[in-house]
CSV table of C-alpha atoms in Angstrom, one decimal:
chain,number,residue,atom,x,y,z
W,170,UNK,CA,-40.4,-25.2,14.5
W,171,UNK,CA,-38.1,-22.9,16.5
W,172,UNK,CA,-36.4,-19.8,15.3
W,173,UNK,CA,-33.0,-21.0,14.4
W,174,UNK,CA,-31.4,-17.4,16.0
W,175,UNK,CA,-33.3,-18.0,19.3
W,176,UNK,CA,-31.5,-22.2,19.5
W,177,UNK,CA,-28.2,-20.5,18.8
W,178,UNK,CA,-28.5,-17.5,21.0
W,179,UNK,CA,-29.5,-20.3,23.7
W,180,UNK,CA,-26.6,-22.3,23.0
W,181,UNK,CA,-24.0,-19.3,23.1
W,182,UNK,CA,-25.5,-18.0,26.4
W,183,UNK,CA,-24.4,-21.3,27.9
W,184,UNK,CA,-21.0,-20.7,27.3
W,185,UNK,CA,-20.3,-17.0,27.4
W,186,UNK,CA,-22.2,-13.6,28.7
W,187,UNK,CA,-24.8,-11.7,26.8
W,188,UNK,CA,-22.4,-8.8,26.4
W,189,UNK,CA,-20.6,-10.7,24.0
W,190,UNK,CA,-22.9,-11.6,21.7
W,191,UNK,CA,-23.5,-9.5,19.1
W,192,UNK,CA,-26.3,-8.7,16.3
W,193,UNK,CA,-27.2,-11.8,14.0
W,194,UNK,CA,-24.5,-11.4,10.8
W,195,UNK,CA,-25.8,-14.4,8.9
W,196,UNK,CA,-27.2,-18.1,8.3
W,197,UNK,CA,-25.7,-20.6,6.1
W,198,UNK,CA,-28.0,-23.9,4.8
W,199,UNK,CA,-26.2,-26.9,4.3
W,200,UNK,CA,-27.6,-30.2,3.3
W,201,UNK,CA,-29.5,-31.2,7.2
W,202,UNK,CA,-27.1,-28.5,9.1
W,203,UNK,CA,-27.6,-24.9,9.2
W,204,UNK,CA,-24.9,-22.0,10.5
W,205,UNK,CA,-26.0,-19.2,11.9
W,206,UNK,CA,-23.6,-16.3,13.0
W,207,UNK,CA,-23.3,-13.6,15.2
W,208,UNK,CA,-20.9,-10.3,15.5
W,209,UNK,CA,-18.3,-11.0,18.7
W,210,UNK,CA,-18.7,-7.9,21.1
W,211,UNK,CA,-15.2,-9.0,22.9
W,212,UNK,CA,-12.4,-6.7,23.0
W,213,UNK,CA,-9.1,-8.3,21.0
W,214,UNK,CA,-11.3,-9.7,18.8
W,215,UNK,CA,-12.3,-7.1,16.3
W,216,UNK,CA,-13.5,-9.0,12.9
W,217,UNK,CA,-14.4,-12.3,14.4
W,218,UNK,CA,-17.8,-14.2,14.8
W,219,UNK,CA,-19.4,-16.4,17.4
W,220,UNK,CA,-20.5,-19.4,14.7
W,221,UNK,CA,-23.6,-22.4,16.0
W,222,UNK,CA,-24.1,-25.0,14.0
W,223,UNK,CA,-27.8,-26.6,14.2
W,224,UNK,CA,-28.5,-29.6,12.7
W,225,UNK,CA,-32.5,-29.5,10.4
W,226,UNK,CA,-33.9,-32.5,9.8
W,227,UNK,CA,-37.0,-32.3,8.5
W,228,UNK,CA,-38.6,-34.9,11.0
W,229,UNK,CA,-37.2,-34.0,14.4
W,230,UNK,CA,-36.2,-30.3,16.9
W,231,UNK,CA,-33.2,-28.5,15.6
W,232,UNK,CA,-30.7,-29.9,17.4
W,233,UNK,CA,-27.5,-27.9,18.5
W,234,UNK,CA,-24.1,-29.6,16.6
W,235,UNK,CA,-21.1,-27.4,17.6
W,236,UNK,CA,-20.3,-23.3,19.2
W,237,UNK,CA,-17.0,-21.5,18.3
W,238,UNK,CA,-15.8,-18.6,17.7
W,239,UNK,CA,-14.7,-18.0,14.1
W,240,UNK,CA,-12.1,-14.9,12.8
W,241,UNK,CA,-13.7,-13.1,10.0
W,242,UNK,CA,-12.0,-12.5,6.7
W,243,UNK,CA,-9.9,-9.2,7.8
W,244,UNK,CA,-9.6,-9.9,11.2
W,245,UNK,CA,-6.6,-11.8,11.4
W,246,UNK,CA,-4.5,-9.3,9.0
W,247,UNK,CA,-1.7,-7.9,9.9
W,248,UNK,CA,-1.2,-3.8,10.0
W,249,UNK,CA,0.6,-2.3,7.1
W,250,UNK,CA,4.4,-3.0,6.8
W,251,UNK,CA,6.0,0.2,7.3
W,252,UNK,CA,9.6,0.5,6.4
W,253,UNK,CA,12.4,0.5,9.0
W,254,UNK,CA,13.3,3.9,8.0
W,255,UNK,CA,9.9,5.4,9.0
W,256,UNK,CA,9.5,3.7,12.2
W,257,UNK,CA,13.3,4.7,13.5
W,258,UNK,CA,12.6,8.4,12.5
W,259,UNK,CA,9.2,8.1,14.5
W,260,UNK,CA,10.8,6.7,17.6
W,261,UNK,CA,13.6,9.3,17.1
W,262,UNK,CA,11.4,12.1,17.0
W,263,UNK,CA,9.6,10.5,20.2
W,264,UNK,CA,13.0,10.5,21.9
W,265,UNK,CA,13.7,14.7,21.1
W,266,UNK,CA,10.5,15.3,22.1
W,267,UNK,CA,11.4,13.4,25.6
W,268,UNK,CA,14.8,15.3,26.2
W,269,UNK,CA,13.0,18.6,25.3
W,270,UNK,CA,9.8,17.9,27.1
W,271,UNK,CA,10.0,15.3,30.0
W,272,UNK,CA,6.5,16.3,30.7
W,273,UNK,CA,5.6,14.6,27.7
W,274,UNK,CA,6.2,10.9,29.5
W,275,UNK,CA,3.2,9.7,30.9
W,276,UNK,CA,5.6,6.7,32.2
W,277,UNK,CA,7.8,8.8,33.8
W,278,UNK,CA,7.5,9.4,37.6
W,279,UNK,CA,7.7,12.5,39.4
W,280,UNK,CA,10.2,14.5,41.8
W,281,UNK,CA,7.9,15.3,44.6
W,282,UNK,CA,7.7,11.6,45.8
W,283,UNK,CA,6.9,10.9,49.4
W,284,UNK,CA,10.4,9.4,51.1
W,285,UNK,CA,7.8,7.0,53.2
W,286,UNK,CA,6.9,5.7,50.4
W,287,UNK,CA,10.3,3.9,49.8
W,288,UNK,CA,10.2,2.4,53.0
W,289,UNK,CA,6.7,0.9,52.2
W,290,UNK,CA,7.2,-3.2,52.0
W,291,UNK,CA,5.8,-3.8,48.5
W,292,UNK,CA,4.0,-7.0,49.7
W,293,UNK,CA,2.1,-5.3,53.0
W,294,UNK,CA,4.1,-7.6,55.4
W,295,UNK,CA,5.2,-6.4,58.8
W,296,UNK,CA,7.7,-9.4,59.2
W,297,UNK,CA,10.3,-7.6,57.0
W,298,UNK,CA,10.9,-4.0,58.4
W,299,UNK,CA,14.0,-2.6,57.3
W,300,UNK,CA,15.8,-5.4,56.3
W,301,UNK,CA,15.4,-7.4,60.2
W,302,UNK,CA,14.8,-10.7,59.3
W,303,UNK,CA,15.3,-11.9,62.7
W,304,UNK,CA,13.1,-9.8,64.7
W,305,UNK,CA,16.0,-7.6,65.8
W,306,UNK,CA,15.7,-3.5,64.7
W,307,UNK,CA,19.5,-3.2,63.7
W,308,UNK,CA,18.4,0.0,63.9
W,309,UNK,CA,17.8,0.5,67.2
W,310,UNK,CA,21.0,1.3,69.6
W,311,UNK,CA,21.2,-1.5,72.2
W,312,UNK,CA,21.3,-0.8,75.7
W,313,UNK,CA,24.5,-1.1,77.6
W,314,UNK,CA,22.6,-1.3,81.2
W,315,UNK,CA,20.8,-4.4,79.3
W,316,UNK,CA,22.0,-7.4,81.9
W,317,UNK,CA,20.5,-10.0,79.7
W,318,UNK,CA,23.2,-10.3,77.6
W,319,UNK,CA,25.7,-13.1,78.4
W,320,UNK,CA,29.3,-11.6,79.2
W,321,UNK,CA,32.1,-13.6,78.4
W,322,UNK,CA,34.1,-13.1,81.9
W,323,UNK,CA,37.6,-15.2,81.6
W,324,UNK,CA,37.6,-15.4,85.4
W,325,UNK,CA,34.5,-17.3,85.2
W,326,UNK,CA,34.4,-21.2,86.0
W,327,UNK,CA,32.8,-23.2,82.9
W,328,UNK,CA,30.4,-25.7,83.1
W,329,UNK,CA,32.0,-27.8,80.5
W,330,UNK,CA,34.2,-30.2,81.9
W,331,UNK,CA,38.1,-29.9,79.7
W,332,UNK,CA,39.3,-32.7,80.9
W,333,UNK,CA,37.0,-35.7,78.7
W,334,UNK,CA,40.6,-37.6,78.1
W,335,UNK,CA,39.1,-40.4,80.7
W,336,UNK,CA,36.0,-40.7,79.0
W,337,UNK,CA,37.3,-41.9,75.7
W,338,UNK,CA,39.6,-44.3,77.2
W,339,UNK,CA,36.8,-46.0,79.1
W,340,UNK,CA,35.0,-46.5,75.6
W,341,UNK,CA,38.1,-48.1,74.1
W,342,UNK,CA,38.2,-50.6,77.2
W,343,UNK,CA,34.9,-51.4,76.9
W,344,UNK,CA,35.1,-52.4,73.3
W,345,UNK,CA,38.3,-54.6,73.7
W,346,UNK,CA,36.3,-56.3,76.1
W,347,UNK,CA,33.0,-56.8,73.8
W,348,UNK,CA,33.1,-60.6,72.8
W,349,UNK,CA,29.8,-59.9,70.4
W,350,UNK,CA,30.4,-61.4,66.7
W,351,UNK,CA,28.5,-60.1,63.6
């Protein structure tokens, strides 16, 4: 018969890494089933226990029931209450200590920034560069050689046609004489 910490071991490596399994804590006997746990080597889980359950019947292989991971009995305590009192003098004596010493921020950022750093597009895109979203540099001074602009010379003949008075009468004839029925 197998060792019932190498089954479990095998069955925990098939759901998580190595490095999270920790040193055999223990082994439970039930009637047919057996528990065997191990310490959890996962940070945020301090107290808790990777659990296999392996069922032992006297006739056939240890067979592998269920894999969890089970809190252990302090691990899902809460810290100390301290009074309200305590913790508002604490956070006062954090803030003196931040007016007296600004150094003392490990948060806080620092005068000798670069100025190009500001100008940096946060998501690396060269589309968006100082606020053109058209593809036109606003801050670039246009040309006034540039011919390619249009210039709006009132002396100029349009294209357009004003007179479309004739048009619109020719519909309305046209539908008077439409004998169609719906």
């Amino acid at each position: 018969m197998p060792d019932l910490y190498d089954v479990a071991r095998a069955a925990l490596l098939e759901i998580t890494p190595k490095a999270t399994i920790g040193a055999p804590s223990g082994q439970v006997e039930e009637a047919g089933a057996t528990t065997v746990t191990f310490q959890a080597n996962m940070s945020g889980y301090p107290g808790w226990h990777w659990t296999v359950s392996i069922a032992t019947l006297d006739d056939a292989d240890p067979s592998v029931l269920e894999v969890e991971l089970m809190p252990g009995n302090g691990a899902l305590l809460a810290p100390d209450w301290v009074p309200w009192s305590e913790r508002l003098a604490d956070y006062e004596a954090a803030q003196e200590a931040l007016v007296t010493d600004p150094d003392a921020d490990p948060d806080s950022d620092s005068d000798e920034t670069d100025d190009e750093d500001d100008d940096e597009d946060p998501l690396g895109s060269d589309v968006l560069h100082g606020g053109d979203l058209d593809g036109v540099d606003i801050d670039e001074p246009s040309d006034p050689d540039d011919d390619s602009e249009d210039d709006d010379d009132p002396d100029e003949e349009s294209d357009v046609d004003d007179d479309d008075s004739d048009d619109e009468d020719d519909d309305l004839d046209d539908d008077e004489d439409d004998d169609r029925t719906y």
